[in-house]
PDB file of C-alpha atoms in Angstrom:
ATOM      1  CA  UNK A1294     -53.248   5.321   4.708  1.00  0.00           C
ATOM      2  CA  UNK A1295     -52.319   1.870   5.903  1.00  0.00           C
ATOM      3  CA  UNK A1296     -49.860  -0.615   4.390  1.00  0.00           C
ATOM      4  CA  UNK A1297     -50.897  -4.206   5.034  1.00  0.00           C
ATOM      5  CA  UNK A1298     -47.986  -6.670   5.220  1.00  0.00           C
ATOM      6  CA  UNK A1299     -48.538  -9.909   3.308  1.00  0.00           C
ATOM      7  CA  UNK A1300     -47.483 -13.145   4.993  1.00  0.00           C
ATOM      8  CA  UNK A1301     -46.082 -14.869   1.914  1.00  0.00           C
ATOM      9  CA  UNK A1302     -46.171 -18.374   3.419  1.00  0.00           C
ATOM     10  CA  UNK A1303     -49.913 -18.007   4.045  1.00  0.00           C
ATOM     11  CA  UNK A1304     -50.638 -16.246   0.758  1.00  0.00           C
ATOM     12  CA  UNK A1305     -52.605 -18.122  -1.893  1.00  0.00           C
ATOM     13  CA  UNK A1306     -50.551 -16.378  -4.554  1.00  0.00           C
ATOM     14  CA  UNK A1307     -47.190 -17.511  -3.150  1.00  0.00           C
ATOM     15  CA  UNK A1308     -46.250 -19.972  -5.961  1.00  0.00           C
ATOM     16  CA  UNK A1309     -47.139 -17.461  -8.659  1.00  0.00           C
ATOM     17  CA  UNK A1310     -45.297 -14.650  -6.886  1.00  0.00           C
ATOM     18  CA  UNK A1311     -42.150 -16.713  -6.455  1.00  0.00           C
ATOM     19  CA  UNK A1312     -42.243 -18.026 -10.027  1.00  0.00           C
ATOM     20  CA  UNK A1313     -42.645 -14.586 -11.590  1.00  0.00           C
ATOM     21  CA  UNK A1314     -40.115 -12.854  -9.354  1.00  0.00           C
ATOM     22  CA  UNK A1315     -37.430 -15.572  -9.180  1.00  0.00           C
ATOM     23  CA  UNK A1316     -37.712 -18.237 -11.879  1.00  0.00           C
ATOM     24  CA  UNK A1317     -39.196 -16.174 -14.718  1.00  0.00           C
ATOM     25  CA  UNK A1318     -39.305 -12.470 -13.768  1.00  0.00           C
ATOM     26  CA  UNK A1319     -42.147 -11.212 -15.905  1.00  0.00           C
ATOM     27  CA  UNK A1320     -44.236  -8.141 -16.554  1.00  0.00           C
ATOM     28  CA  UNK A1321     -46.797  -7.792 -19.309  1.00  0.00           C
ATOM     29  CA  UNK A1322     -48.571  -4.970 -21.116  1.00  0.00           C
ATOM     30  CA  UNK A1323     -52.085  -4.887 -22.503  1.00  0.00           C
ATOM     31  CA  UNK A1324     -53.569  -2.148 -24.662  1.00  0.00           C
ATOM     32  CA  UNK A1325     -57.304  -1.972 -25.293  1.00  0.00           C
ATOM     33  CA  UNK A1326     -59.807   0.679 -26.296  1.00  0.00           C
ATOM     34  CA  UNK A1327     -62.470   2.120 -24.027  1.00  0.00           C
ATOM     35  CA  UNK A1328     -65.632   3.376 -25.728  1.00  0.00           C
ATOM     36  CA  UNK A1329     -65.951   6.921 -24.365  1.00  0.00           C
ATOM     37  CA  UNK A1330     -68.765   8.125 -26.649  1.00  0.00           C
ATOM     38  CA  UNK A1331     -71.235   8.756 -23.822  1.00  0.00           C
ATOM     39  CA  UNK A1332     -68.514   9.926 -21.444  1.00  0.00           C
ATOM     40  CA  UNK A1333     -67.324  12.618 -23.858  1.00  0.00           C
ATOM     41  CA  UNK A1334     -70.876  13.799 -24.463  1.00  0.00           C
ATOM     42  CA  UNK A1335     -71.518  14.114 -20.735  1.00  0.00           C
ATOM     43  CA  UNK A1336     -68.217  15.884 -20.129  1.00  0.00           C
ATOM     44  CA  UNK A1337     -68.961  18.341 -22.922  1.00  0.00           C
ATOM     45  CA  UNK A1338     -72.445  18.979 -21.541  1.00  0.00           C
ATOM     46  CA  UNK A1339     -70.991  19.906 -18.171  1.00  0.00           C
ATOM     47  CA  UNK A1340     -67.885  21.694 -19.470  1.00  0.00           C
ATOM     48  CA  UNK A1341     -65.523  19.197 -17.818  1.00  0.00           C
ATOM     49  CA  UNK A1342     -62.107  17.876 -18.863  1.00  0.00           C
ATOM     50  CA  UNK A1343     -61.484  14.298 -19.972  1.00  0.00           C
ATOM     51  CA  UNK A1344     -58.030  13.770 -18.436  1.00  0.00           C
ATOM     52  CA  UNK A1345     -58.964  14.213 -14.747  1.00  0.00           C
ATOM     53  CA  UNK A1346     -62.208  12.302 -15.298  1.00  0.00           C
ATOM     54  CA  UNK A1347     -60.370   9.337 -16.783  1.00  0.00           C
ATOM     55  CA  UNK A1348     -57.769   9.448 -14.005  1.00  0.00           C
ATOM     56  CA  UNK A1349     -60.682   9.250 -11.564  1.00  0.00           C
ATOM     57  CA  UNK A1350     -62.023   6.181 -13.390  1.00  0.00           C
ATOM     58  CA  UNK A1351     -58.645   4.429 -13.331  1.00  0.00           C
ATOM     59  CA  UNK A1352     -58.109   5.162  -9.637  1.00  0.00           C
ATOM     60  CA  UNK A1353     -61.606   3.968  -8.774  1.00  0.00           C
ATOM     61  CA  UNK A1354     -60.877   0.576 -10.339  1.00  0.00           C
ATOM     62  CA  UNK A1355     -57.393   0.375  -8.793  1.00  0.00           C
ATOM     63  CA  UNK A1356     -58.906   0.920  -5.360  1.00  0.00           C
ATOM     64  CA  UNK A1357     -61.424  -1.891  -5.872  1.00  0.00           C
ATOM     65  CA  UNK A1358     -58.771  -4.595  -6.227  1.00  0.00           C
ATOM     66  CA  UNK A1359     -55.964  -5.500  -3.848  1.00  0.00           C
ATOM     67  CA  UNK A1360     -53.887  -6.878  -6.754  1.00  0.00           C
ATOM     68  CA  UNK A1361     -53.451  -3.370  -8.190  1.00  0.00           C
ATOM     69  CA  UNK A1362     -52.307  -1.994  -4.823  1.00  0.00           C
ATOM     70  CA  UNK A1363     -49.711  -4.650  -4.009  1.00  0.00           C
ATOM     71  CA  UNK A1364     -46.085  -3.512  -3.848  1.00  0.00           C
ATOM     72  CA  UNK A1365     -43.016  -3.242  -1.645  1.00  0.00           C
ATOM     73  CA  UNK A1366     -42.872  -0.504   0.968  1.00  0.00           C
ATOM     74  CA  UNK A1367     -39.810   1.631   1.751  1.00  0.00           C
ATOM     75  CA  UNK A1368     -38.499  -1.127   4.043  1.00  0.00           C
ATOM     76  CA  UNK A1369     -38.717  -3.728   1.274  1.00  0.00           C
ATOM     77  CA  UNK A1370     -41.712  -5.504   2.810  1.00  0.00           C
ATOM     78  CA  UNK A1371     -44.411  -6.931   0.545  1.00  0.00           C
ATOM     79  CA  UNK A1372     -47.960  -5.764   1.152  1.00  0.00           C
ATOM     80  CA  UNK A1373     -50.795  -3.655  -0.163  1.00  0.00           C
ATOM     81  CA  UNK A1374     -52.164  -0.205   0.527  1.00  0.00           C
ATOM     82  CA  UNK A1375     -55.695   0.243   1.837  1.00  0.00           C
ATOM     83  CA  UNK A1376     -56.186   2.777  -0.941  1.00  0.00           C
ATOM     84  CA  UNK A1377     -54.113   4.699  -3.462  1.00  0.00           C
ATOM     85  CA  UNK A1378     -54.031   8.105  -5.126  1.00  0.00           C
ATOM     86  CA  UNK A1379     -52.922   8.795  -8.690  1.00  0.00           C
ATOM     87  CA  UNK A1380     -49.625  10.318  -9.706  1.00  0.00           C
ATOM     88  CA  UNK A1381     -49.955  11.736 -13.197  1.00  0.00           C
ATOM     89  CA  UNK A1382     -48.080  13.756 -15.772  1.00  0.00           C
ATOM     90  CA  UNK A1383     -48.776  17.260 -17.002  1.00  0.00           C
ATOM     91  CA  UNK A1384     -47.232  18.710 -20.158  1.00  0.00           C
ATOM     92  CA  UNK A1385     -45.405  22.051 -20.416  1.00  0.00           C
ATOM     93  CA  UNK A1386     -46.067  23.473 -23.849  1.00  0.00           C
ATOM     94  CA  UNK A1387     -43.377  26.156 -23.472  1.00  0.00           C
ATOM     95  CA  UNK A1388     -40.391  23.811 -23.402  1.00  0.00           C
ATOM     96  CA  UNK A1389     -42.026  20.477 -24.353  1.00  0.00           C
ATOM     97  CA  UNK A1390     -41.233  18.776 -21.045  1.00  0.00           C
ATOM     98  CA  UNK A1391     -43.500  17.216 -18.435  1.00  0.00           C
ATOM     99  CA  UNK A1392     -43.857  17.019 -14.685  1.00  0.00           C
ATOM    100  CA  UNK A1393     -45.241  14.237 -12.537  1.00  0.00           C
ATOM    101  CA  UNK A1394     -47.650  15.463  -9.862  1.00  0.00           C
ATOM    102  CA  UNK A1395     -50.378  13.836  -7.793  1.00  0.00           C
ATOM    103  CA  UNK A1396     -53.849  14.508  -6.417  1.00  0.00           C
ATOM    104  CA  UNK A1397     -55.502  12.961  -3.351  1.00  0.00           C
ATOM    105  CA  UNK A1398     -58.174  10.500  -4.369  1.00  0.00           C
ATOM    106  CA  UNK A1399     -61.754  10.923  -3.252  1.00  0.00           C
ATOM    107  CA  UNK A1400     -64.531   8.511  -4.186  1.00  0.00           C
ATOM    108  CA  UNK A1401     -66.800  11.495  -4.775  1.00  0.00           C
ATOM    109  CA  UNK A1402     -65.963  12.618  -8.305  1.00  0.00           C
ATOM    110  CA  UNK A1403     -66.655  16.353  -7.793  1.00  0.00           C
ATOM    111  CA  UNK A1404     -64.242  16.453  -4.848  1.00  0.00           C
ATOM    112  CA  UNK A1405     -61.494  14.621  -6.724  1.00  0.00           C
ATOM    113  CA  UNK A1406     -62.012  16.608  -9.929  1.00  0.00           C
ATOM    114  CA  UNK A1407     -61.654  19.964  -8.202  1.00  0.00           C
ATOM    115  CA  UNK A1408     -58.591  18.770  -6.274  1.00  0.00           C
ATOM    116  CA  UNK A1409     -56.997  17.421  -9.439  1.00  0.00           C
ATOM    117  CA  UNK A1410     -57.505  20.705 -11.301  1.00  0.00           C
ATOM    118  CA  UNK A1411     -56.093  22.596  -8.322  1.00  0.00           C
ATOM    119  CA  UNK A1412     -52.904  20.499  -8.436  1.00  0.00           C
ATOM    120  CA  UNK A1413     -52.567  21.020 -12.181  1.00  0.00           C
ATOM    121  CA  UNK A1414     -52.905  24.754 -11.718  1.00  0.00           C
ATOM    122  CA  UNK A1415     -50.497  24.867  -8.774  1.00  0.00           C
ATOM    123  CA  UNK A1416     -47.683  23.149 -10.671  1.00  0.00           C
ATOM    124  CA  UNK A1417     -48.268  24.216 -14.255  1.00  0.00           C
ATOM    125  CA  UNK A1418     -45.199  26.474 -14.242  1.00  0.00           C
ATOM    126  CA  UNK A1419     -42.939  24.155 -12.216  1.00  0.00           C
ATOM    127  CA  UNK A1420     -40.770  22.639 -14.930  1.00  0.00           C
ATOM    128  CA  UNK A1421     -39.098  19.890 -12.928  1.00  0.00           C
ATOM    129  CA  UNK A1422     -39.809  16.176 -13.087  1.00  0.00           C
ATOM    130  CA  UNK A1423     -41.161  15.838  -9.540  1.00  0.00           C
ATOM    131  CA  UNK A1424     -42.118  19.319  -8.320  1.00  0.00           C
ATOM    132  CA  UNK A1425     -44.244  18.268  -5.335  1.00  0.00           C
ATOM    133  CA  UNK A1426     -42.205  16.853  -2.418  1.00  0.00           C
ATOM    134  CA  UNK A1427     -45.414  16.075  -0.520  1.00  0.00           C
ATOM    135  CA  UNK A1428     -46.377  13.143  -2.766  1.00  0.00           C
ATOM    136  CA  UNK A1429     -47.112  10.169  -0.484  1.00  0.00           C
ATOM    137  CA  UNK A1430     -45.856   6.613  -1.065  1.00  0.00           C
ATOM    138  CA  UNK A1431     -49.340   5.240  -1.838  1.00  0.00           C
ATOM    139  CA  UNK A1432     -49.486   6.585  -5.391  1.00  0.00           C
ATOM    140  CA  UNK A1433     -49.328   4.849  -8.768  1.00  0.00           C
ATOM    141  CA  UNK A1434     -48.362   6.347 -12.161  1.00  0.00           C
ATOM    142  CA  UNK A1435     -50.616   7.551 -14.971  1.00  0.00           C
ATOM    143  CA  UNK A1436     -49.353   9.320 -18.079  1.00  0.00           C
ATOM    144  CA  UNK A1437     -50.888  10.511 -21.314  1.00  0.00           C
ATOM    145  CA  UNK A1438     -49.670  10.609 -24.920  1.00  0.00           C
ATOM    146  CA  UNK A1439     -52.505  12.640 -26.461  1.00  0.00           C
ATOM    147  CA  UNK A1440     -50.759  12.975 -29.824  1.00  0.00           C
ATOM    148  CA  UNK A1441     -50.854   9.272 -30.748  1.00  0.00           C
ATOM    149  CA  UNK A1442     -53.762   6.896 -31.259  1.00  0.00           C
ATOM    150  CA  UNK A1443     -51.629   3.848 -30.492  1.00  0.00           C
ATOM    151  CA  UNK A1444     -52.647   0.207 -30.747  1.00  0.00           C
ATOM    152  CA  UNK A1445     -49.908  -1.025 -28.419  1.00  0.00           C
ATOM    153  CA  UNK A1446     -47.538   0.519 -25.910  1.00  0.00           C
ATOM    154  CA  UNK A1447     -44.849  -1.147 -23.844  1.00  0.00           C
ATOM    155  CA  UNK A1448     -42.672   0.157 -21.034  1.00  0.00           C
ATOM    156  CA  UNK A1449     -39.353  -1.431 -20.158  1.00  0.00           C
ATOM    157  CA  UNK A1450     -38.868  -0.887 -16.427  1.00  0.00           C
ATOM    158  CA  UNK A1451     -35.374  -1.866 -15.310  1.00  0.00           C
ATOM    159  CA  UNK A1452     -36.252  -2.498 -11.668  1.00  0.00           C
ATOM    160  CA  UNK A1453     -35.084  -6.118 -11.350  1.00  0.00           C
ATOM    161  CA  UNK A1454     -38.689  -7.105 -10.775  1.00  0.00           C
ATOM    162  CA  UNK A1455     -39.140  -4.873  -7.747  1.00  0.00           C
ATOM    163  CA  UNK A1456     -41.761  -2.549  -9.234  1.00  0.00           C
ATOM    164  CA  UNK A1457     -45.125  -4.269  -8.832  1.00  0.00           C
ATOM    165  CA  UNK A1458     -47.703  -1.492  -9.265  1.00  0.00           C
ATOM    166  CA  UNK A1459     -49.649  -0.982 -12.491  1.00  0.00           C
ATOM    167  CA  UNK A1460     -48.465   1.738 -14.871  1.00  0.00           C
ATOM    168  CA  UNK A1461     -51.108   3.372 -17.063  1.00  0.00           C
ATOM    169  CA  UNK A1462     -50.634   5.215 -20.363  1.00  0.00           C
ATOM    170  CA  UNK A1463     -53.542   6.988 -22.061  1.00  0.00           C
ATOM    171  CA  UNK A1464     -53.507   7.655 -25.802  1.00  0.00           C
ATOM    172  CA  UNK A1465     -55.366   9.855 -28.274  1.00  0.00           C
ATOM    173  CA  UNK A1466     -59.008   8.999 -28.812  1.00  0.00           C
ATOM    174  CA  UNK A1467     -60.392   8.478 -32.319  1.00  0.00           C
ATOM    175  CA  UNK A1468     -63.668   7.787 -34.101  1.00  0.00           C
ATOM    176  CA  UNK A1469     -64.605   4.174 -34.811  1.00  0.00           C
ATOM    177  CA  UNK A1470     -67.655   4.564 -37.012  1.00  0.00           C
ATOM    178  CA  UNK A1471     -70.230   6.296 -34.827  1.00  0.00           C
ATOM    179  CA  UNK A1472     -68.270   5.540 -31.628  1.00  0.00           C
ATOM    180  CA  UNK A1473     -65.315   7.317 -30.035  1.00  0.00           C
ATOM    181  CA  UNK A1474     -62.663   5.084 -28.519  1.00  0.00           C
ATOM    182  CA  UNK A1475     -59.693   5.814 -26.269  1.00  0.00           C
ATOM    183  CA  UNK A1476     -56.626   3.538 -26.185  1.00  0.00           C
ATOM    184  CA  UNK A1477     -55.329   2.671 -22.743  1.00  0.00           C
ATOM    185  CA  UNK A1478     -52.213   0.668 -22.016  1.00  0.00           C
ATOM    186  CA  UNK A1479     -51.423  -0.870 -18.653  1.00  0.00           C
ATOM    187  CA  UNK A1480     -48.224  -2.590 -17.609  1.00  0.00           C
ATOM    188  CA  UNK A1481     -48.714  -5.198 -14.885  1.00  0.00           C
ATOM    189  CA  UNK A1482     -46.336  -7.439 -12.964  1.00  0.00           C
ATOM    190  CA  UNK A1483     -47.253 -11.096 -13.423  1.00  0.00           C
ATOM    191  CA  UNK A1484     -46.186 -11.809  -9.847  1.00  0.00           C
ATOM    192  CA  UNK A1485     -49.283 -10.007  -8.564  1.00  0.00           C
ATOM    193  CA  UNK A1486     -51.648  -9.822 -11.564  1.00  0.00           C
ATOM    194  CA  UNK A1487     -52.808 -12.224 -14.250  1.00  0.00           C
ATOM    195  CA  UNK A1488     -54.788 -11.828 -17.439  1.00  0.00           C
ATOM    196  CA  UNK A1489     -57.964 -12.251 -15.400  1.00  0.00           C
ATOM    197  CA  UNK A1490     -57.189  -9.115 -13.405  1.00  0.00           C
ATOM    198  CA  UNK A1491     -56.358  -7.175 -16.573  1.00  0.00           C
ATOM    199  CA  UNK A1492     -59.720  -8.256 -17.967  1.00  0.00           C
ATOM    200  CA  UNK A1493     -61.495  -7.002 -14.842  1.00  0.00           C
ATOM    201  CA  UNK A1494     -59.678  -3.689 -15.142  1.00  0.00           C
ATOM    202  CA  UNK A1495     -60.854  -2.982 -18.673  1.00  0.00           C
ATOM    203  CA  UNK A1496     -64.365  -4.323 -18.082  1.00  0.00           C
ATOM    204  CA  UNK A1497     -64.855  -2.101 -15.054  1.00  0.00           C
ATOM    205  CA  UNK A1498     -63.427   0.954 -16.821  1.00  0.00           C
ATOM    206  CA  UNK A1499     -65.897   0.394 -19.656  1.00  0.00           C
ATOM    207  CA  UNK A1500     -68.729   0.042 -17.141  1.00  0.00           C
ATOM    208  CA  UNK A1501     -67.748   3.354 -15.533  1.00  0.00           C
ATOM    209  CA  UNK A1502     -67.675   5.030 -18.946  1.00  0.00           C
ATOM    210  CA  UNK A1503     -71.091   3.608 -19.825  1.00  0.00           C
ATOM    211  CA  UNK A1504     -72.511   4.538 -16.431  1.00  0.00           C
ATOM    212  CA  UNK A1505     -70.968   7.999 -16.239  1.00  0.00           C
ATOM    213  CA  UNK A1506     -74.299   9.837 -15.713  1.00  0.00           C
ATOM    214  CA  UNK A1507     -74.507   8.112 -12.320  1.00  0.00           C
ATOM    215  CA  UNK A1508     -71.240   9.550 -10.965  1.00  0.00           C
ATOM    216  CA  UNK A1509     -70.186  12.431 -13.189  1.00  0.00           C
ATOM    217  CA  UNK A1510     -72.660  15.130 -12.249  1.00  0.00           C
ATOM    218  CA  UNK A1511     -71.113  18.228 -10.654  1.00  0.00           C
ATOM    219  CA  UNK A1512     -73.724  20.500  -9.094  1.00  0.00           C
TER     220      UNK A1512
END
């Protein structure tokens, strides 16, 4: 993994970055529904789980766009990762707590899916918040609230504007007539992302859901 330092003075986004980190520190959240009717049918046909498949979809889109991989490194330098892996939550039914774990991303869905399930299995009994000390710095957070079909969700991150990566929250899917839709909320920092980028995110997630037969097959 490589972290690419951004030269702010030569960066086209410099005025936006400075405005939304200094003058008007600003994050924003957008919640929209993804039509997963075909995706669910394909997952059911193959006996696969929705959560790791949707994490794969999110990570695929994140890795397409530099804006979603822009952040500060451990030295406080601004830059972007060549690619990122997902950090995601798993729920412990026994004591109603959760843990945040991660899985290495692979563009080949079968490889990622099997690795994701292996991580879930490895840490399913580890009831601490961050049980895996090997998580690398090039991860971003995904969580799931499968009990609520929400129409909006907002996080309040008290980081003084220093946290720039997207934060994803998946909700409970529900029927909309003959369609099945899944709410997804993403919190973005306006210093690195605008509404245009949020629009791309949801459009490309919908395209992946609609085109799932092309990438989902596990042989």
